[in-house]
Amino acid sequence: MSTKKAAYTYEYPHPSVTVDMVIFTVRERRLELLLIERGGEPFKGSWALPGGFVRMDEDLSDAAVRELQEETGITVRYLRQVGAFGRPGRDPRERVISVAFGAIIPSTGLTLAAGTDAANVRWWPFDPLPPLAFDHGEIVKAAHDHIVDQLSRSLIAFQFLPAEFTLTELQQVHEAIQGGELDKRNFRKWIASLDTVEPTGRKRGGEQHRPAELYRLSKAAARLSRTESGRT
Amino acid sequence: MSTKKAAYTYEYPHPSVTVDMVIFTVRERRLELLLIERGGEPFKGSWALPGGFVRMDEDLSDAAVRELQEETGITVRYLRQVGAFGRPGRDPRERVISVAFGAIIPSTGLTLAAGTDAANVRWWPFDPLPPLAFDHGEIVKAAHDHIVDQLSRSLIAFQFLPAEFTLTELQQVHEAIQGGELDKRNFRKWIASLDTVEPTGRKRGGEQHRPAELYRLSKAAARLSRTESGRT
DNA sequence: ACAAAAGTGTTTATATTACACCCATGC
DNA sequence: GCATGGGTGTAATATAAACACTTTTGT
């Protein structure tokens, strides 16, 4: 126990509240997860979700965005609460209630930078993952269930991609996450019926086959997906 | 600030963590919500969700069950986490992060009993609700969205009913929650396809029309719904 | 015999699946 | 001209929606 300036006193004991971020990306058609190597005890040297304490004056989702930036150097777009995890004993030091957020980011143009609390940051293939610290395995499972569920109901897969993308890339994201093959024609029919992407008119050339049309999120859909983002 | 025994000290400020319960029932074909009238400040006299502080040694869902029992006299079956709500300022006294749980209970055979913190407990029609304390309106909306979503995907409606029920009662629950009319034959076809209820062989008689078959949750489905219950 | 809710099938429209070939480019 | 992924339509099947009459009881 630290004895230096114990400035905050309460009549009853208070838990700590943290946020943990489950960040998915797709690289080379594989689903991957962003993990940090813990620099301090407990679980020093183990891999864990990026996360940290919620400040007294910030919203939960703001804390998630900030912690992620601090610990990994990444700024995030899509963000969704997965749930609160608070089993007593999940942190061996003290009672900690963690609010988990899931996020999805494009695999391109990222620079990872391990922050102060982390010895290391890197992408891990989702399957198999290394053993995770605390109850982070459980949290990851819940977040993955969320994504698979949403993926089959709405078009969130473009969150994994840069602003302009081809339909084949979009399809590969779906295949990476659900772990299966999809029929190209049926997939495109489904995309069209959702009315969430539109062609840009540009093409991706330079490869030794027919160039693919580039698409972007349509304006109507962009407005919607902003609303969906942060639940407090 | 209370000055008597401030026994717990921390180097950094800690938020409080509470649970709030969104308890739905259906009475007379209407969706209703269990609210308490606050007996103390802030929002004294306002209606609010039952809830309270999480103890240091109990899981979040256990806290929810306990607080509900203490404040309203009700013991709950089905229970599901809705999410964490932690906007700074949502409680005017101090930083409070609340984990919300939704529950669904039969309307029959209940005795409501206002606990120590509550001046009153009663069922309110879901539409329109009275103005609610804190951000409880927002929490209720999130919980209702959850129920509607699940209702259309699986058979949870029997949670609103006693152990034995008629298919018409089950249908009325669906209609009350989604707010619309359903076709009797299609509804029954859907129920049958889910394979979650089975006839008891008994009938509900005594009314001046043909007696209805009584059904119960099938054994296989009962096992499943227990698993679904509490996510920490 | 009448009122009141219970129970029961068929037809139509819609959504999902399965499946194979030509096209545009780089080398 | 050949290798490579890009792009396109149709038929079969499964799922969901619309719709009306007979049955059983209590009074």
Short mmCIF file of C-alpha atoms (C1' of nucleotides) in Angstrom, two decimals:
data_model
loop_
_atom_site.label_atom_id
_atom_site.label_comp_id
_atom_site.label_asym_id
_atom_site.label_seq_id
_atom_site.Cartn_x
_atom_site.Cartn_y
_atom_site.Cartn_z
CA MET A 1 0.00 0.00 0.00
CA SER A 2 1.28 3.43 -0.91
CA THR A 3 1.33 5.79 2.02
CA LYS A 4 2.12 9.01 0.18
CA LYS A 5 -0.73 11.48 -0.22
CA ALA A 6 -3.86 9.44 0.26
CA ALA A 7 -6.01 12.42 -0.55
CA TYR A 8 -9.41 10.88 -1.22
CA THR A 9 -11.45 9.46 1.59
CA TYR A 10 -14.83 7.77 1.57
CA GLU A 11 -17.10 6.41 4.23
CA TYR A 12 -17.54 3.20 2.25
CA PRO A 13 -15.09 1.37 0.02
CA HIS A 14 -15.20 2.23 -3.67
CA PRO A 15 -14.22 0.06 -6.58
CA SER A 16 -12.00 1.27 -9.39
CA VAL A 17 -13.53 1.65 -12.81
CA THR A 18 -11.54 0.95 -15.93
CA VAL A 19 -12.20 0.67 -19.63
CA ASP A 20 -10.81 -2.09 -21.79
CA MET A 21 -10.72 -1.92 -25.54
CA VAL A 22 -11.14 -4.84 -27.89
CA ILE A 23 -9.72 -3.61 -31.18
CA PHE A 24 -10.18 -5.72 -34.24
CA THR A 25 -8.65 -5.38 -37.64
CA VAL A 26 -8.35 -7.57 -40.69
CA ARG A 27 -4.92 -8.03 -42.25
CA GLU A 28 -4.22 -10.39 -45.10
CA ARG A 29 -7.71 -11.81 -44.78
CA ARG A 30 -7.24 -12.71 -41.15
CA LEU A 31 -9.03 -11.27 -38.15
CA GLU A 32 -6.55 -9.80 -35.69
CA LEU A 33 -6.70 -8.28 -32.25
CA LEU A 34 -4.65 -5.49 -30.73
CA LEU A 35 -2.93 -6.51 -27.50
CA ILE A 36 -0.36 -4.98 -25.22
CA GLU A 37 2.28 -6.76 -23.24
CA ARG A 38 1.92 -5.76 -19.63
CA GLY A 39 4.90 -3.84 -18.26
CA GLY A 40 3.95 -4.12 -14.60
CA GLU A 41 2.44 -6.50 -12.10
CA PRO A 42 0.12 -8.27 -11.95
CA PHE A 43 0.39 -10.41 -15.05
CA LYS A 44 3.68 -8.73 -15.98
CA GLY A 45 4.76 -10.03 -19.36
CA SER A 46 1.30 -11.35 -20.19
CA TRP A 47 -0.72 -10.08 -23.12
CA ALA A 48 -3.78 -8.04 -22.30
CA LEU A 49 -6.34 -5.67 -23.72
CA PRO A 50 -5.34 -2.03 -23.80
CA GLY A 51 -7.22 -0.10 -21.16
CA GLY A 52 -6.97 1.98 -18.05
CA PHE A 53 -8.67 4.01 -15.41
CA VAL A 54 -11.61 6.26 -16.11
CA ARG A 55 -11.01 9.82 -14.98
CA MET A 56 -13.56 11.48 -12.77
CA ASP A 57 -14.58 14.05 -15.35
CA GLU A 58 -14.70 12.04 -18.54
CA ASP A 59 -17.34 9.88 -20.11
CA LEU A 60 -16.71 6.17 -20.43
CA SER A 61 -16.33 6.24 -24.18
CA ASP A 62 -13.99 9.24 -23.97
CA ALA A 63 -11.85 7.31 -21.52
CA ALA A 64 -11.73 4.43 -23.95
CA VAL A 65 -10.59 6.62 -26.82
CA ARG A 66 -8.00 8.38 -24.68
CA GLU A 67 -6.53 5.25 -23.14
CA LEU A 68 -6.24 3.61 -26.50
CA GLN A 69 -4.42 6.61 -27.88
CA GLU A 70 -2.07 6.73 -24.90
CA GLU A 71 -1.26 3.06 -24.77
CA THR A 72 -1.08 2.16 -28.42
CA GLY A 73 -0.91 5.36 -30.46
CA ILE A 74 -4.14 4.53 -32.25
CA THR A 75 -7.11 6.82 -32.77
CA VAL A 76 -10.36 5.04 -33.26
CA ARG A 77 -13.54 5.58 -35.29
CA TYR A 78 -16.25 3.03 -34.68
CA LEU A 79 -16.84 2.30 -31.05
CA ARG A 80 -19.38 0.24 -29.23
CA GLN A 81 -19.91 -0.78 -25.67
CA VAL A 82 -19.69 -4.50 -25.08
CA GLY A 83 -20.64 -4.58 -21.43
CA ALA A 84 -19.44 -4.24 -17.87
CA PHE A 85 -17.34 -6.94 -16.24
CA GLY A 86 -17.07 -6.87 -12.49
CA ARG A 87 -16.65 -10.29 -10.96
CA PRO A 88 -14.94 -9.90 -7.57
CA GLY A 89 -11.39 -11.17 -7.85
CA ARG A 90 -11.03 -10.54 -11.57
CA ASP A 91 -8.21 -8.20 -10.62
CA PRO A 92 -6.06 -9.67 -7.82
CA ARG A 93 -5.16 -6.25 -6.41
CA GLU A 94 -8.49 -4.62 -5.74
CA ARG A 95 -12.08 -4.52 -6.86
CA VAL A 96 -12.14 -3.32 -10.41
CA ILE A 97 -15.17 -2.95 -12.62
CA SER A 98 -14.27 -2.74 -16.25
CA VAL A 99 -16.43 -1.41 -19.04
CA ALA A 100 -15.44 -3.03 -22.30
CA PHE A 101 -15.63 -1.35 -25.69
CA GLY A 102 -15.24 -2.94 -29.07
CA ALA A 103 -13.77 -1.09 -31.99
CA ILE A 104 -12.93 -1.85 -35.55
CA ILE A 105 -10.22 -0.17 -37.56
CA PRO A 106 -8.67 -0.33 -41.01
CA SER A 107 -5.44 -2.24 -41.20
CA THR A 108 -3.71 0.35 -43.33
CA GLY A 109 -1.48 3.24 -42.37
CA LEU A 110 -1.22 2.55 -38.67
CA THR A 111 1.75 3.19 -36.47
CA LEU A 112 1.65 1.32 -33.20
CA ALA A 113 3.47 2.92 -30.29
CA ALA A 114 3.64 1.26 -26.90
CA GLY A 115 2.73 3.77 -24.19
CA THR A 116 3.98 4.14 -20.66
CA ASP A 117 2.15 1.19 -19.14
CA ALA A 118 2.90 -1.21 -21.95
CA ALA A 119 6.10 -3.07 -22.68
CA ASN A 120 4.95 -3.80 -26.19
CA VAL A 121 2.00 -3.53 -28.57
CA ARG A 122 1.15 -5.73 -31.49
CA TRP A 123 -1.55 -7.37 -33.55
CA TRP A 124 -2.31 -11.00 -32.74
CA PRO A 125 -4.24 -13.37 -34.94
CA PHE A 126 -7.64 -13.88 -33.39
CA ASP A 127 -7.32 -17.60 -33.63
CA PRO A 128 -5.28 -18.67 -31.81
CA LEU A 129 -4.80 -15.92 -29.27
CA PRO A 130 -2.13 -16.12 -26.59
CA PRO A 131 -3.31 -16.59 -23.00
CA LEU A 132 -4.68 -13.28 -21.78
CA ALA A 133 -4.36 -11.51 -18.44
CA PHE A 134 -7.30 -11.08 -16.03
CA ASP A 135 -10.65 -12.11 -17.53
CA HIS A 136 -9.74 -10.59 -20.86
CA GLY A 137 -10.37 -13.84 -22.69
CA GLU A 138 -13.98 -13.66 -21.61
CA ILE A 139 -14.26 -10.02 -22.66
CA VAL A 140 -12.78 -10.76 -26.06
CA LYS A 141 -15.28 -13.53 -26.59
CA ALA A 142 -18.18 -11.24 -25.77
CA ALA A 143 -16.87 -8.56 -28.13
CA HIS A 144 -16.40 -11.04 -30.94
CA ASP A 145 -19.94 -12.34 -30.48
CA HIS A 146 -21.16 -8.77 -30.82
CA ILE A 147 -19.31 -8.21 -34.06
CA VAL A 148 -20.45 -11.42 -35.68
CA ASP A 149 -23.99 -10.62 -34.71
CA GLN A 150 -23.91 -7.11 -36.14
CA LEU A 151 -22.04 -8.18 -39.21
CA SER A 152 -24.86 -10.46 -40.25
CA ARG A 153 -27.47 -7.78 -39.69
CA SER A 154 -25.92 -4.61 -41.03
CA LEU A 155 -23.00 -3.47 -43.03
CA ILE A 156 -20.30 -2.61 -40.52
CA ALA A 157 -17.49 -4.32 -42.36
CA PHE A 158 -16.44 -1.12 -44.14
CA GLN A 159 -15.18 0.03 -40.74
CA PHE A 160 -12.28 -2.35 -41.29
CA LEU A 161 -11.35 -0.68 -44.54
CA PRO A 162 -9.97 2.65 -45.73
CA ALA A 163 -12.41 5.24 -47.08
CA GLU A 164 -12.34 3.72 -50.57
CA PHE A 165 -12.48 -0.02 -51.00
CA THR A 166 -13.47 -2.69 -53.47
CA LEU A 167 -16.37 -5.08 -52.94
CA THR A 168 -13.99 -8.00 -52.91
CA GLU A 169 -12.10 -6.43 -50.03
CA LEU A 170 -15.38 -5.94 -48.20
CA GLN A 171 -16.25 -9.56 -48.79
CA GLN A 172 -12.89 -10.72 -47.51
CA VAL A 173 -13.53 -8.86 -44.27
CA HIS A 174 -16.78 -10.76 -43.80
CA GLU A 175 -15.08 -14.03 -44.54
CA ALA A 176 -12.27 -13.31 -42.10
CA ILE A 177 -14.65 -12.52 -39.27
CA GLN A 178 -17.25 -15.22 -39.69
CA GLY A 179 -14.67 -17.71 -40.78
CA GLY A 180 -16.20 -19.11 -43.95
CA GLU A 181 -16.54 -18.60 -47.67
CA LEU A 182 -19.21 -16.44 -49.25
CA ASP A 183 -20.64 -16.51 -52.74
CA LYS A 184 -19.51 -13.46 -54.67
CA ARG A 185 -22.77 -12.80 -56.48
CA ASN A 186 -25.01 -13.31 -53.49
CA PHE A 187 -22.77 -11.16 -51.34
CA ARG A 188 -22.98 -8.31 -53.85
CA LYS A 189 -26.75 -8.66 -54.12
CA TRP A 190 -26.95 -8.31 -50.36
CA ILE A 191 -24.68 -5.27 -50.29
CA ALA A 192 -26.77 -3.62 -52.98
CA SER A 193 -30.00 -4.29 -51.08
CA LEU A 194 -28.63 -2.57 -47.97
CA ASP A 195 -27.98 0.61 -49.88
CA THR A 196 -25.08 1.64 -47.68
CA VAL A 197 -22.23 1.88 -50.18
CA GLU A 198 -21.96 3.76 -53.44
CA PRO A 199 -19.42 3.64 -56.29
CA THR A 200 -16.91 6.46 -56.42
CA GLY A 201 -16.37 6.16 -60.18
CA ARG A 202 -12.68 5.53 -59.59
CA LYS A 203 -10.94 2.22 -60.08
CA ARG A 204 -8.08 0.44 -58.41
CA GLY A 205 -5.63 -0.35 -61.18
CA GLY A 206 -2.01 -1.40 -61.39
CA GLU A 207 -2.55 -5.09 -60.83
CA GLN A 208 -2.31 -7.74 -63.45
CA HIS A 209 -6.00 -8.25 -63.87
CA ARG A 210 -9.10 -6.19 -64.52
CA PRO A 211 -9.24 -3.12 -62.24
CA ALA A 212 -11.89 -3.15 -59.51
CA GLU A 213 -14.47 -0.44 -58.92
CA LEU A 214 -13.90 1.57 -55.76
CA TYR A 215 -16.78 2.14 -53.36
CA ARG A 216 -17.34 4.35 -50.35
CA LEU A 217 -19.93 4.52 -47.58
CA SER A 218 -22.97 6.34 -48.94
CA LYS A 219 -23.89 9.66 -47.39
CA ALA A 220 -27.17 8.46 -45.89
CA ALA A 221 -25.42 5.48 -44.28
CA ALA A 222 -22.58 7.64 -42.98
CA ARG A 223 -25.05 9.73 -41.04
CA LEU A 224 -26.60 6.62 -39.51
CA SER A 225 -23.36 4.97 -38.49
CA ARG A 226 -22.31 8.08 -36.64
CA THR A 227 -25.45 7.85 -34.50
CA GLU A 228 -24.84 4.19 -33.77
CA SER A 229 -21.38 4.81 -32.43
CA GLY A 230 -21.10 5.70 -28.78
CA ARG A 231 -23.52 4.57 -26.19
CA THR A 232 -22.47 5.92 -22.81
CA MET B 1 -19.43 16.06 3.33
CA SER B 2 -19.87 13.57 6.12
CA THR B 3 -17.00 13.69 8.59
CA LYS B 4 -17.84 10.62 10.68
CA LYS B 5 -15.60 7.62 10.08
CA ALA B 6 -14.12 8.20 6.66
CA ALA B 7 -12.42 4.86 6.76
CA TYR B 8 -11.47 4.27 3.16
CA THR B 9 -8.73 6.32 1.57
CA TYR B 10 -7.34 6.27 -1.93
CA GLU B 11 -4.55 8.08 -3.69
CA TYR B 12 -6.85 8.92 -6.59
CA PRO B 13 -10.57 9.65 -6.57
CA HIS B 14 -12.87 6.69 -7.18
CA PRO B 15 -16.35 6.72 -8.63
CA SER B 16 -19.26 4.91 -7.07
CA VAL B 17 -20.71 1.97 -8.92
CA THR B 18 -24.39 1.20 -8.80
CA VAL B 19 -26.78 -1.16 -10.50
CA ASP B 20 -30.15 -0.09 -11.85
CA MET B 21 -32.87 -2.51 -12.75
CA VAL B 22 -35.34 -2.12 -15.57
CA ILE B 23 -38.14 -4.50 -14.70
CA PHE B 24 -40.84 -5.10 -17.24
CA THR B 25 -44.10 -6.90 -16.92
CA VAL B 26 -47.24 -7.17 -18.97
CA ARG B 27 -50.60 -6.57 -17.28
CA GLU B 28 -53.87 -6.43 -19.10
CA ARG B 29 -52.05 -6.52 -22.42
CA ARG B 30 -49.99 -3.47 -21.58
CA LEU B 31 -46.26 -3.27 -21.06
CA GLU B 32 -45.46 -1.87 -17.65
CA LEU B 33 -42.34 -0.84 -15.79
CA LEU B 34 -41.48 -1.09 -12.11
CA LEU B 35 -40.51 2.24 -10.59
CA ILE B 36 -39.84 3.54 -7.13
CA GLU B 37 -40.59 6.95 -5.78
CA ARG B 38 -37.41 8.39 -4.36
CA GLY B 39 -37.52 8.98 -0.63
CA GLY B 40 -34.39 11.14 -0.44
CA GLU B 41 -32.52 13.82 -2.31
CA PRO B 42 -31.63 14.27 -5.06
CA PHE B 43 -34.81 13.90 -7.11
CA LYS B 44 -36.85 13.36 -3.94
CA GLY B 45 -40.40 12.54 -4.96
CA SER B 46 -39.40 11.67 -8.51
CA TRP B 47 -39.88 8.25 -10.00
CA ALA B 48 -36.76 6.24 -10.69
CA LEU B 49 -35.45 2.79 -11.43
CA PRO B 50 -34.81 0.57 -8.43
CA GLY B 51 -31.10 0.19 -7.82
CA GLY B 52 -28.27 0.78 -5.44
CA PHE B 53 -24.63 0.43 -4.66
CA VAL B 54 -22.61 -2.61 -5.57
CA ARG B 55 -20.89 -4.17 -2.58
CA MET B 56 -17.19 -4.85 -2.75
CA ASP B 57 -17.54 -8.60 -2.59
CA GLU B 58 -20.50 -9.24 -4.85
CA ASP B 59 -20.84 -9.68 -8.56
CA LEU B 60 -22.75 -7.08 -10.54
CA SER B 61 -25.69 -9.34 -11.29
CA ASP B 62 -25.86 -10.46 -7.65
CA ALA B 63 -26.04 -6.82 -6.61
CA ALA B 64 -28.88 -6.30 -9.03
CA VAL B 65 -30.87 -9.21 -7.64
CA ARG B 66 -30.22 -8.15 -4.05
CA GLU B 67 -31.08 -4.50 -4.52
CA LEU B 68 -34.26 -5.35 -6.31
CA GLN B 69 -35.29 -7.65 -3.50
CA GLU B 70 -34.49 -5.04 -0.87
CA GLU B 71 -36.15 -2.11 -2.56
CA THR B 72 -39.23 -3.69 -4.04
CA GLY B 73 -39.68 -7.12 -2.49
CA ILE B 74 -39.38 -8.82 -5.86
CA THR B 75 -37.21 -11.80 -6.70
CA VAL B 76 -36.27 -12.03 -10.31
CA ARG B 77 -35.69 -14.81 -12.85
CA TYR B 78 -34.54 -13.64 -16.24
CA LEU B 79 -31.78 -11.07 -16.06
CA ARG B 80 -29.67 -9.43 -18.70
CA GLN B 81 -27.12 -6.68 -18.71
CA VAL B 82 -28.13 -3.66 -20.73
CA GLY B 83 -24.95 -1.65 -20.43
CA ALA B 84 -22.97 0.79 -18.32
CA PHE B 85 -23.97 4.41 -18.04
CA GLY B 86 -21.39 6.81 -16.74
CA ARG B 87 -21.74 10.28 -18.15
CA PRO B 88 -20.16 12.75 -15.69
CA GLY B 89 -22.90 14.73 -14.00
CA ARG B 90 -25.58 12.08 -14.41
CA ASP B 91 -25.73 12.05 -10.62
CA PRO B 92 -25.48 15.59 -9.20
CA ARG B 93 -23.77 14.44 -5.98
CA GLU B 94 -20.76 12.54 -7.17
CA ARG B 95 -19.42 10.49 -10.04
CA VAL B 96 -21.54 7.40 -10.35
CA ILE B 97 -21.23 4.69 -12.95
CA SER B 98 -24.32 2.58 -13.19
CA VAL B 99 -24.59 -0.85 -14.71
CA ALA B 100 -28.11 -1.43 -15.93
CA PHE B 101 -29.88 -4.78 -15.98
CA GLY B 102 -33.12 -5.64 -17.65
CA ALA B 103 -35.48 -8.21 -16.25
CA ILE B 104 -38.83 -9.60 -17.15
CA ILE B 105 -41.33 -11.03 -14.72
CA PRO B 106 -44.82 -12.49 -14.70
CA SER B 107 -47.54 -10.13 -13.66
CA THR B 108 -49.23 -12.60 -11.37
CA GLY B 109 -48.87 -13.21 -7.67
CA LEU B 110 -46.53 -10.37 -6.84
CA THR B 111 -46.44 -8.38 -3.66
CA LEU B 112 -44.64 -5.09 -3.97
CA ALA B 113 -43.02 -3.74 -0.82
CA ALA B 114 -41.23 -0.41 -0.77
CA GLY B 115 -37.85 -0.77 0.92
CA THR B 116 -35.92 1.64 3.08
CA ASP B 117 -34.76 3.97 0.32
CA ALA B 118 -38.08 4.12 -1.46
CA ALA B 119 -41.16 6.09 -0.52
CA ASN B 120 -43.29 4.02 -2.84
CA VAL B 121 -43.18 1.27 -5.47
CA ARG B 122 -45.56 0.69 -8.32
CA TRP B 123 -46.02 -0.41 -11.88
CA TRP B 124 -46.24 2.32 -14.48
CA PRO B 125 -47.50 1.91 -18.02
CA PHE B 126 -44.53 2.00 -20.33
CA ASP B 127 -46.18 4.55 -22.54
CA PRO B 128 -46.47 7.16 -21.21
CA LEU B 129 -43.95 7.00 -18.39
CA PRO B 130 -43.66 9.77 -15.82
CA PRO B 131 -40.51 11.91 -15.94
CA LEU B 132 -37.67 9.89 -14.48
CA ALA B 133 -34.81 10.84 -12.18
CA PHE B 134 -31.18 10.99 -13.34
CA ASP B 135 -30.66 9.59 -16.84
CA HIS B 136 -33.09 6.77 -16.18
CA GLY B 137 -35.16 7.66 -19.21
CA GLU B 138 -32.18 6.90 -21.39
CA ILE B 139 -31.51 3.63 -19.59
CA VAL B 140 -35.11 2.53 -19.97
CA LYS B 141 -34.99 3.23 -23.67
CA ALA B 142 -31.86 1.12 -24.07
CA ALA B 143 -33.42 -1.74 -22.11
CA HIS B 144 -36.59 -1.63 -24.16
CA ASP B 145 -34.59 -1.72 -27.39
CA HIS B 146 -32.88 -4.84 -26.08
CA ILE B 147 -36.13 -6.59 -25.32
CA VAL B 148 -37.73 -5.80 -28.65
CA ASP B 149 -34.64 -7.06 -30.39
CA GLN B 150 -34.51 -10.33 -28.51
CA LEU B 151 -38.23 -10.84 -28.72
CA SER B 152 -38.08 -10.95 -32.49
CA ARG B 153 -35.21 -13.42 -32.47
CA SER B 154 -36.05 -15.87 -29.73
CA LEU B 155 -38.86 -16.83 -27.47
CA ILE B 156 -38.34 -14.87 -24.29
CA ALA B 157 -41.94 -13.79 -23.90
CA PHE B 158 -42.78 -16.72 -21.63
CA GLN B 159 -40.69 -14.95 -19.00
CA PHE B 160 -43.59 -12.56 -18.62
CA LEU B 161 -45.98 -15.38 -17.84
CA PRO B 162 -46.58 -17.91 -15.08
CA ALA B 163 -45.26 -21.44 -15.56
CA GLU B 164 -48.36 -22.51 -17.47
CA PHE B 165 -49.83 -20.25 -20.10
CA THR B 166 -51.93 -20.29 -23.24
CA LEU B 167 -50.60 -19.43 -26.67
CA THR B 168 -52.98 -16.50 -26.87
CA GLU B 169 -51.47 -15.07 -23.68
CA LEU B 170 -48.01 -15.50 -25.16
CA GLN B 171 -49.10 -13.70 -28.28
CA GLN B 172 -50.58 -10.86 -26.27
CA VAL B 173 -47.22 -10.36 -24.58
CA HIS B 174 -45.56 -9.97 -27.95
CA GLU B 175 -48.20 -7.54 -29.06
CA ALA B 176 -47.88 -5.48 -25.90
CA ILE B 177 -44.14 -5.13 -26.25
CA GLN B 178 -43.78 -4.51 -29.95
CA GLY B 179 -46.95 -2.49 -30.05
CA GLY B 180 -48.77 -4.06 -32.97
CA GLU B 181 -51.09 -6.86 -33.98
CA LEU B 182 -49.91 -10.32 -34.94
CA ASP B 183 -51.60 -12.98 -37.03
CA LYS B 184 -52.67 -15.85 -34.82
CA ARG B 185 -51.83 -18.66 -37.25
CA ASN B 186 -48.45 -17.28 -38.26
CA PHE B 187 -47.55 -16.63 -34.66
CA ARG B 188 -48.34 -20.21 -33.71
CA LYS B 189 -46.39 -21.55 -36.66
CA TRP B 190 -43.40 -19.52 -35.50
CA ILE B 191 -43.74 -20.74 -31.90
CA ALA B 192 -43.89 -24.31 -33.11
CA SER B 193 -40.79 -23.88 -35.26
CA LEU B 194 -38.78 -22.65 -32.27
CA ASP B 195 -39.53 -25.80 -30.33
CA THR B 196 -39.34 -24.06 -26.97
CA VAL B 197 -42.78 -24.70 -25.55
CA GLU B 198 -44.72 -27.91 -25.08
CA PRO B 199 -48.35 -28.65 -24.19
CA THR B 200 -49.03 -29.74 -20.64
CA GLY B 201 -52.20 -31.63 -21.55
CA ARG B 202 -54.18 -29.45 -19.18
CA LYS B 203 -56.67 -26.81 -20.23
CA ARG B 204 -57.73 -23.48 -18.88
CA GLY B 205 -61.51 -23.71 -18.47
CA GLY B 206 -64.20 -21.77 -16.65
CA GLU B 207 -64.67 -19.09 -19.26
CA GLN B 208 -67.61 -18.79 -21.56
CA HIS B 209 -65.82 -20.04 -24.60
CA ARG B 210 -63.76 -23.00 -25.70
CA PRO B 211 -61.01 -23.77 -23.14
CA ALA B 212 -57.43 -23.11 -24.21
CA GLU B 213 -54.57 -25.58 -24.07
CA LEU B 214 -51.95 -24.80 -21.47
CA TYR B 215 -48.29 -24.81 -22.43
CA ARG B 216 -45.01 -24.67 -20.55
CA LEU B 217 -41.39 -24.05 -21.46
CA SER B 218 -39.95 -27.28 -22.83
CA LYS B 219 -37.17 -28.97 -20.90
CA ALA B 220 -34.50 -28.43 -23.54
CA ALA B 221 -35.36 -24.74 -23.79
CA ALA B 222 -35.39 -24.33 -20.01
CA ARG B 223 -31.80 -25.50 -19.87
CA LEU B 224 -30.78 -23.00 -22.53
CA SER B 225 -32.52 -20.01 -21.01
CA ARG B 226 -30.75 -20.59 -17.74
CA THR B 227 -27.39 -20.30 -19.50
CA GLU B 228 -28.39 -17.12 -21.26
CA SER B 229 -29.21 -15.36 -18.02
CA GLY B 230 -26.43 -13.49 -16.30
CA ARG B 231 -23.48 -11.98 -18.06
CA THR B 232 -21.20 -10.38 -15.55
"C1'" DA C 1 -79.13 -21.19 -29.91
"C1'" DC C 2 -76.00 -17.66 -29.24
"C1'" DA C 3 -71.77 -15.34 -27.92
"C1'" DA C 4 -66.84 -15.60 -27.49
"C1'" DA C 5 -62.41 -17.02 -27.99
"C1'" DA C 6 -59.75 -21.47 -29.59
"C1'" DG C 7 -57.91 -23.83 -33.05
"C1'" DT C 8 -56.35 -25.09 -37.76
"C1'" DG C 9 -54.11 -25.00 -43.86
"C1'" DT C 10 -53.41 -23.14 -48.13
"C1'" DT C 11 -51.91 -19.79 -51.31
"C1'" DT C 12 -48.88 -16.01 -52.58
"C1'" DA C 13 -44.97 -13.10 -52.26
"C1'" DT C 14 -40.42 -12.44 -50.78
"C1'" DA C 15 -35.77 -13.68 -49.55
"C1'" DT C 16 -32.01 -16.92 -49.84
"C1'" DT C 17 -29.22 -20.19 -52.01
"C1'" DA C 18 -26.74 -22.56 -55.67
"C1'" DC C 19 -24.33 -22.21 -59.71
"C1'" DA C 20 -20.80 -20.76 -64.59
"C1'" DC C 21 -19.23 -17.78 -67.84
"C1'" DC C 22 -17.20 -13.53 -70.16
"C1'" DC C 23 -14.32 -9.17 -69.18
"C1'" DA C 24 -10.39 -6.04 -68.61
"C1'" DT C 25 -5.85 -5.60 -67.44
"C1'" DG C 26 -0.45 -6.63 -66.87
"C1'" DC C 27 3.04 -9.26 -68.31
"C1'" DG D 1 -2.10 -14.82 -75.67
"C1'" DC D 2 -2.29 -16.21 -71.16
"C1'" DA D 3 -2.91 -15.76 -66.29
"C1'" DT D 4 -5.52 -13.33 -62.77
"C1'" DG D 5 -9.13 -11.63 -60.26
"C1'" DG D 6 -13.51 -8.50 -61.67
"C1'" DG D 7 -17.93 -8.54 -62.84
"C1'" DT D 8 -22.73 -10.27 -63.99
"C1'" DG D 9 -28.13 -13.33 -64.07
"C1'" DT D 10 -31.32 -17.10 -63.52
"C1'" DA D 11 -33.64 -21.03 -61.62
"C1'" DA D 12 -34.74 -23.67 -57.25
"C1'" DT D 13 -35.78 -23.58 -52.57
"C1'" DA D 14 -37.00 -21.87 -48.13
"C1'" DT D 15 -39.04 -18.46 -45.41
"C1'" DA D 16 -42.61 -15.09 -44.26
"C1'" DA D 17 -47.18 -12.99 -45.05
"C1'" DA D 18 -52.03 -12.87 -46.05
"C1'" DC D 19 -56.28 -14.75 -45.31
"C1'" DA D 20 -61.64 -17.42 -43.15
"C1'" DC D 21 -63.96 -20.89 -41.28
"C1'" DT D 22 -65.10 -24.69 -37.78
"C1'" DT D 23 -64.86 -26.08 -32.78
"C1'" DT D 24 -65.84 -26.02 -27.94
"C1'" DT D 25 -67.45 -24.20 -24.01
"C1'" DG D 26 -70.74 -21.14 -20.75
"C1'" DT D 27 -74.92 -18.87 -20.39
#
